[in-house]
PDB file of C-alpha atoms in Angstrom:
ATOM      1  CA  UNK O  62      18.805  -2.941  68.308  1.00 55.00           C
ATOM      2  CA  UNK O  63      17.297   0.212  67.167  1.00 54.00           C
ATOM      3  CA  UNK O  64      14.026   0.187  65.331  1.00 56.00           C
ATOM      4  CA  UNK O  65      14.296   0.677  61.285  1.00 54.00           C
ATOM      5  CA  UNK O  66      12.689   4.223  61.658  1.00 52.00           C
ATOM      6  CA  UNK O  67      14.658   5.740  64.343  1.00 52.00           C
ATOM      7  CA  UNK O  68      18.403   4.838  61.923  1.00 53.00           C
ATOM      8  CA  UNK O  69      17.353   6.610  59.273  1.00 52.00           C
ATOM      9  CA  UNK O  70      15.483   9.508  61.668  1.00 55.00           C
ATOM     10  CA  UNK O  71      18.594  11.469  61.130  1.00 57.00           C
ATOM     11  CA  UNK O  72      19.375  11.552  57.368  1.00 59.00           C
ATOM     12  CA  UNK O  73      16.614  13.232  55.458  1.00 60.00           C
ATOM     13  CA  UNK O  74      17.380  11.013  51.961  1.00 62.00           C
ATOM     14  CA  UNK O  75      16.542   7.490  52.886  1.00 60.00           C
ATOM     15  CA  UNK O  76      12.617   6.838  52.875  1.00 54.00           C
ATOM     16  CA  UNK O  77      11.410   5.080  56.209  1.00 55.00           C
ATOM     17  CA  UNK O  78      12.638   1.350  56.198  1.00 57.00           C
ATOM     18  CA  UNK O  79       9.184   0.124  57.713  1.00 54.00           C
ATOM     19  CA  UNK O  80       6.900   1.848  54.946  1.00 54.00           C
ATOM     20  CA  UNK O  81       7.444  -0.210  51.939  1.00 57.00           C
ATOM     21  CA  UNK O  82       5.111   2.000  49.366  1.00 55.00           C
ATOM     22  CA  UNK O  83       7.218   5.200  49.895  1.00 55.00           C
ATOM     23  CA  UNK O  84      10.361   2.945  49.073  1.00 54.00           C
ATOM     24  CA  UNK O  85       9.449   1.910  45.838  1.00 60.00           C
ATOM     25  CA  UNK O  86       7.564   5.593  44.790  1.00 62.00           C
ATOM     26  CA  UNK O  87       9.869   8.171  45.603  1.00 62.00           C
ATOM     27  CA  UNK O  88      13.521   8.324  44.514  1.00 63.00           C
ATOM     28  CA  UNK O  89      16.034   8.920  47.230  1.00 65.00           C
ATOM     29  CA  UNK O  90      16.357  12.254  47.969  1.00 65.00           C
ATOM     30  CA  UNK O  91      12.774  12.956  47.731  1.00 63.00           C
ATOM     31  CA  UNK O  92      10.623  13.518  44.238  1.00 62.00           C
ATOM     32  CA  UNK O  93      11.959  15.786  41.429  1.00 65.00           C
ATOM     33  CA  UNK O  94      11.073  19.032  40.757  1.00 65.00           C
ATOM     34  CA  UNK O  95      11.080  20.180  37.316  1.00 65.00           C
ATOM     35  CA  UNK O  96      12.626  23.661  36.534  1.00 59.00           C
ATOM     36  CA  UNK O  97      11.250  26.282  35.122  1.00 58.00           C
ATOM     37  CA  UNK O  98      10.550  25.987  31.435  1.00 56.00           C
ATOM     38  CA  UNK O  99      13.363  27.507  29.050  1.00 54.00           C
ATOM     39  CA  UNK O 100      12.030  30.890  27.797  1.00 56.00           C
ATOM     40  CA  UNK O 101      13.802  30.946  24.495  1.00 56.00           C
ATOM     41  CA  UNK O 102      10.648  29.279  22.873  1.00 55.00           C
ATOM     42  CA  UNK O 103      12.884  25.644  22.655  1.00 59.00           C
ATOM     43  CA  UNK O 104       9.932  23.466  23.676  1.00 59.00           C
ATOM     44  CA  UNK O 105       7.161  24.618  21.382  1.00 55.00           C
ATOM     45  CA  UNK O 106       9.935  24.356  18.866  1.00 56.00           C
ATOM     46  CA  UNK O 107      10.649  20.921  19.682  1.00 61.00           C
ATOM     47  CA  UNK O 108       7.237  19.540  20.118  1.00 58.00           C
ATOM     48  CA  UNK O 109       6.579  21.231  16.586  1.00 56.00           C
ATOM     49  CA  UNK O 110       9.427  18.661  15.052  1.00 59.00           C
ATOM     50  CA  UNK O 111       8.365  15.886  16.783  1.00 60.00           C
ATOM     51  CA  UNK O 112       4.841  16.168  15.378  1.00 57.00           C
ATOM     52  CA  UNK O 113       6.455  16.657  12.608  1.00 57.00           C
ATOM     53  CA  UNK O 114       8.320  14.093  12.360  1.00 65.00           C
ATOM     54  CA  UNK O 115       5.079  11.749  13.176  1.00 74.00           C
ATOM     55  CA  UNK O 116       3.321  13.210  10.488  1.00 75.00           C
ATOM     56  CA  UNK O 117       5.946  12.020   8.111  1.00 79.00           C
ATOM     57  CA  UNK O 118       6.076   8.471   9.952  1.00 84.00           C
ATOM     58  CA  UNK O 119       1.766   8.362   9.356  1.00 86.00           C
ATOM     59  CA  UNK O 120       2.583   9.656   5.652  1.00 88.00           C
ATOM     60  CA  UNK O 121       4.570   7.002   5.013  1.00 90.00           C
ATOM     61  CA  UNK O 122       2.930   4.342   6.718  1.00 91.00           C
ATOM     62  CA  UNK O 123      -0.463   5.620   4.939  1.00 90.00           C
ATOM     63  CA  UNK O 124       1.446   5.410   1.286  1.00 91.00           C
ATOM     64  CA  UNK O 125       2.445   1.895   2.077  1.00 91.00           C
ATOM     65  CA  UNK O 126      -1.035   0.885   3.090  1.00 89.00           C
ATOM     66  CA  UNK O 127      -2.243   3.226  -0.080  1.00 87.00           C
ATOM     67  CA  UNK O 128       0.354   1.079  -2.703  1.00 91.00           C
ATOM     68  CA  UNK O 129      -0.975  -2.149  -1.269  1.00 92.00           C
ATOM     69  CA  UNK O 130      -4.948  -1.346  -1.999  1.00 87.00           C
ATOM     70  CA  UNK O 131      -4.176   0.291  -4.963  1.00 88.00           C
ATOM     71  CA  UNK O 132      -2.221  -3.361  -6.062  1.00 92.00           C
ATOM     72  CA  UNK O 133      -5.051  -5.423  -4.872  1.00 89.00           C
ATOM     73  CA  UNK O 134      -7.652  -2.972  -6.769  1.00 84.00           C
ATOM     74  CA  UNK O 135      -5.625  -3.640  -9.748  1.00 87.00           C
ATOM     75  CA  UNK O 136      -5.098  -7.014  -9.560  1.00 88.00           C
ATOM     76  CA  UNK O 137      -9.285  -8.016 -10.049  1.00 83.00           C
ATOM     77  CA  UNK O 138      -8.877  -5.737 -13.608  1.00 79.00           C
ATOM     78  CA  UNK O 139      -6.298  -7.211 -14.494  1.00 83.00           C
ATOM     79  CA  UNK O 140      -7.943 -11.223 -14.035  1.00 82.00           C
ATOM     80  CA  UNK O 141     -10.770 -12.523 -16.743  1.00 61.00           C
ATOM     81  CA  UNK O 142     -10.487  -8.851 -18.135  1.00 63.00           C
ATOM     82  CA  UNK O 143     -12.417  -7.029 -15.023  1.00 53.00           C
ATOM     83  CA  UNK O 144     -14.675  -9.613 -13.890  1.00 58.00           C
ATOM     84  CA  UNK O 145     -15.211  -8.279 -10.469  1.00 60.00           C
ATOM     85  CA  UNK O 146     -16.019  -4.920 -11.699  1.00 61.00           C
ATOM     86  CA  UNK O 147     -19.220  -3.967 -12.771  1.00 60.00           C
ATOM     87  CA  UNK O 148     -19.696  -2.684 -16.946  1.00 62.00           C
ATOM     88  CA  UNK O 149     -20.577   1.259 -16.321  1.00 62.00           C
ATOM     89  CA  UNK O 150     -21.568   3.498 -19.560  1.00 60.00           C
ATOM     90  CA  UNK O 151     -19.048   5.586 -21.251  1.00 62.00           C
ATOM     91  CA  UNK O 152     -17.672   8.253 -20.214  1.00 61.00           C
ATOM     92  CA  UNK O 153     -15.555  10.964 -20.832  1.00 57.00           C
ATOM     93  CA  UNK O 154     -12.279   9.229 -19.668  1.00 65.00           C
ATOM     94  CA  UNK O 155     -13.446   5.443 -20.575  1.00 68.00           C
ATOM     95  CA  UNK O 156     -10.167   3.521 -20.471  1.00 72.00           C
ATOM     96  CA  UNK O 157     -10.216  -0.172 -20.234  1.00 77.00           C
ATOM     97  CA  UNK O 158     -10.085  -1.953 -17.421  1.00 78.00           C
ATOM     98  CA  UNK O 159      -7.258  -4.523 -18.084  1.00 83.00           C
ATOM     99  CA  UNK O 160      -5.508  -1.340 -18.370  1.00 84.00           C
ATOM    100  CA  UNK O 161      -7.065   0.240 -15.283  1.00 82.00           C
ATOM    101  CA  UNK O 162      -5.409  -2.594 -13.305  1.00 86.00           C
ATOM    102  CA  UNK O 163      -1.886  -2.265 -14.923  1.00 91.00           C
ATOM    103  CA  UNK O 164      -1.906   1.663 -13.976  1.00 91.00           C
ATOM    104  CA  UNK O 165      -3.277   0.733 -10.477  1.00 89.00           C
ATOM    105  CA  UNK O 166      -0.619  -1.964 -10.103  1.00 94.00           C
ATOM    106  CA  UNK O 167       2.307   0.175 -10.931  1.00 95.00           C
ATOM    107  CA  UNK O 168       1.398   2.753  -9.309  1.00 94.00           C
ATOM    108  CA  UNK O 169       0.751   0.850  -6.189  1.00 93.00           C
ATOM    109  CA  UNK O 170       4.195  -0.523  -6.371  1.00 95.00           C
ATOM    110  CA  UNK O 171       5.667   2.091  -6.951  1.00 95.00           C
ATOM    111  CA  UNK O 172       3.901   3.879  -3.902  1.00 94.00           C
ATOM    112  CA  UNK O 173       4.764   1.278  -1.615  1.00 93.00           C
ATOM    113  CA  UNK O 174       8.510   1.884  -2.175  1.00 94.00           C
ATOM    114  CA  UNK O 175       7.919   5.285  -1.744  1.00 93.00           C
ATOM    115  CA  UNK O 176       6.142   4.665   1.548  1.00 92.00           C
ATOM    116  CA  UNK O 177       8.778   2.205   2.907  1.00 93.00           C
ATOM    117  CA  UNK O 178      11.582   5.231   1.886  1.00 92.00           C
ATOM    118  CA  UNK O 179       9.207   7.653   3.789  1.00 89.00           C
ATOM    119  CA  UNK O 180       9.064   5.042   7.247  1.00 89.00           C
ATOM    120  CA  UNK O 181      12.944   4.621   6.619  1.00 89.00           C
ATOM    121  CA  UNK O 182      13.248   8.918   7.136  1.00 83.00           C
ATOM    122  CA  UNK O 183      15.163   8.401   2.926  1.00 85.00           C
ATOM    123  CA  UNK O 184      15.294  12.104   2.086  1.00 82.00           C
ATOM    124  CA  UNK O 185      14.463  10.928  -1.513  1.00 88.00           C
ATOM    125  CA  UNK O 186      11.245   9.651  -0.503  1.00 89.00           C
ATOM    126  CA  UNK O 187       9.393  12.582   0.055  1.00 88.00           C
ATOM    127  CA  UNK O 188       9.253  14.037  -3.102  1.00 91.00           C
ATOM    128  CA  UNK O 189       8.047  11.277  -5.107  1.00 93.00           C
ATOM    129  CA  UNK O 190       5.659  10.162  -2.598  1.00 92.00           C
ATOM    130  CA  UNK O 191       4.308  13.811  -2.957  1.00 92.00           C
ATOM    131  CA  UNK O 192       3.938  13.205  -6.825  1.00 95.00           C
ATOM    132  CA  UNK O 193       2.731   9.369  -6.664  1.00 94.00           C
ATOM    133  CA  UNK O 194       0.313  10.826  -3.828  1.00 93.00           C
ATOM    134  CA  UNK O 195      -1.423  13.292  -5.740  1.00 95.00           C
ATOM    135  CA  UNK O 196      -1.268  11.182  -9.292  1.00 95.00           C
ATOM    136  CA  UNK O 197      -3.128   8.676  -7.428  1.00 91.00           C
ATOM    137  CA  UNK O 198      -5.583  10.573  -6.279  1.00 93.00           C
ATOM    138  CA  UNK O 199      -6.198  11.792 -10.078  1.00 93.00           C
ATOM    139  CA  UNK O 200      -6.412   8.257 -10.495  1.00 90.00           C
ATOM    140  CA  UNK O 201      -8.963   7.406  -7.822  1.00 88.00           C
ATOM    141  CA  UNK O 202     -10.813   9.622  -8.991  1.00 91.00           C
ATOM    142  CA  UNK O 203     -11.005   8.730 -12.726  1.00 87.00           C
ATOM    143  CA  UNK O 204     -11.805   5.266 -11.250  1.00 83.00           C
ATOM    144  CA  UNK O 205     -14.746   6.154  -9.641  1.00 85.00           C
ATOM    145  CA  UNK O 206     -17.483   4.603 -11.805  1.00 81.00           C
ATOM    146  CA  UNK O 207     -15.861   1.460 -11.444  1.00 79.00           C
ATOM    147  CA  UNK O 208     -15.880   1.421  -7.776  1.00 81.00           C
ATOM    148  CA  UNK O 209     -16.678   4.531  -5.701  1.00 86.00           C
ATOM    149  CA  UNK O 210     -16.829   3.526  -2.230  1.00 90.00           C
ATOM    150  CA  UNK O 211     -12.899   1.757  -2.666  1.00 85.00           C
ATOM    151  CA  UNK O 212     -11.951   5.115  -4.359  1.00 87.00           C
ATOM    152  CA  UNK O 213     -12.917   7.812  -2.090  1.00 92.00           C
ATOM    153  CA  UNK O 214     -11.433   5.884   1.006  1.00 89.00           C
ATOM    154  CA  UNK O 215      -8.141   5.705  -1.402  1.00 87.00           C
ATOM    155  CA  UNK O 216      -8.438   9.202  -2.379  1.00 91.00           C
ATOM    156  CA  UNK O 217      -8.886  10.144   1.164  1.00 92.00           C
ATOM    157  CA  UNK O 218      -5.691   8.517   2.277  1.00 89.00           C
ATOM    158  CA  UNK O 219      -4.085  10.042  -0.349  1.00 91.00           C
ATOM    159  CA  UNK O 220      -5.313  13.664   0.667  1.00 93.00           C
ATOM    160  CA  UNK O 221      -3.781  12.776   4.357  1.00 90.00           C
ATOM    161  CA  UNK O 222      -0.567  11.880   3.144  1.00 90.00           C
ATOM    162  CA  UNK O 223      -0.613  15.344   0.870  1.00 92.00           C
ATOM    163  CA  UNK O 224      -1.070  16.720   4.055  1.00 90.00           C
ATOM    164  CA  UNK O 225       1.380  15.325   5.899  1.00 87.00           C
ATOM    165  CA  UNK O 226       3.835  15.712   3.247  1.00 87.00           C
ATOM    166  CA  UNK O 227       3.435  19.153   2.755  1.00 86.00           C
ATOM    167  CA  UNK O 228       3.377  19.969   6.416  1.00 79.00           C
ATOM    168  CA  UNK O 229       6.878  18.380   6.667  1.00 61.00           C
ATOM    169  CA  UNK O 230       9.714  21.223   7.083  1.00 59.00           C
ATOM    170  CA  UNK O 231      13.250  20.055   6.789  1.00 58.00           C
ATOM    171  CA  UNK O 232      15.362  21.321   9.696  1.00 54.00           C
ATOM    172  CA  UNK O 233      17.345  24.385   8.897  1.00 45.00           C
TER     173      UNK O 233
END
């Protein structure tokens, strides 16, 4: 009987019986080598659309998590006519606040569909996520004296998926 490293002495592709980490880390035949990269630019061209297409991926999962705080700022306007909003002075764009939470509702709905189109790659999304994107950050921001801290973390997540949006090229 021949020992397990003196039958496979002779062919240079099977690892060592005896040594059982080199087994299981290298494939037969030794490691891979990787070529030499493709000069024709194909790789920064291809990392560029897959960050791309992430950016489009966080826009849309940002709109859908932007629709569903704008719904559930609405929502508290809408109850007992504002009750968990504090009375501010007037202002230049005073609006009521049961209607406050209807515009915050619908637009949260609305962006929320347009997010879930965005996640779902619908080539319809995009451009009505742009608009419902940037009309709710108009929004936010007329909101403010109602509730600042809740609007400028809205409004920022609606800058980021501006951003991402516009970013976005479709391939040629």
């Amino acid at each position: 009987m021949t020992p397990p490293s003196a039958s496979s002495a002779g062919d240079p592709h099977r690892a060592p019986q005896g040594d059982i980490g080199s087994a299981w880390s290298a494939p037969p035949g030794g490691p891979r080598r990787a070529g030499p990269p493709p000069r024709d630019g194909r790789d920064a061209r291809d990392a560029r659309d897959a960050r791309v297409a992430g950016g489009a991926a966080f826009a849309g999962t940002l709109m859908l998590c932007g629709g569903v705080l704008a719904v559930l700022q609405g929502i508290p306007a809408l109850m007992a006519n504002g009750g968990g909003y504090p009375r501010t002075g007037s202002s230049a764009y005073d609006v009521d606040l049961t209607a406050w939470g209807w515009i915050h509702v619908v637009l949260g709905v609305l962006a929320a569909g347009a997010g879930a189109g965005l996640l779902r790659d619908a080539a319809w999304a995009r451009c009505p996520a742009l608009f419902l994107a940037a009309l709710s950050l108009v929004t936010q921001f007329l909101f403010l004296p109602h509730r600042p801290l809740w609007s400028v973390t809205v409004m920022a997540i609606d800058a980021f998926v501006i951003c991402a949006l516009v970013a976005r090229q479709e391939p040629p």
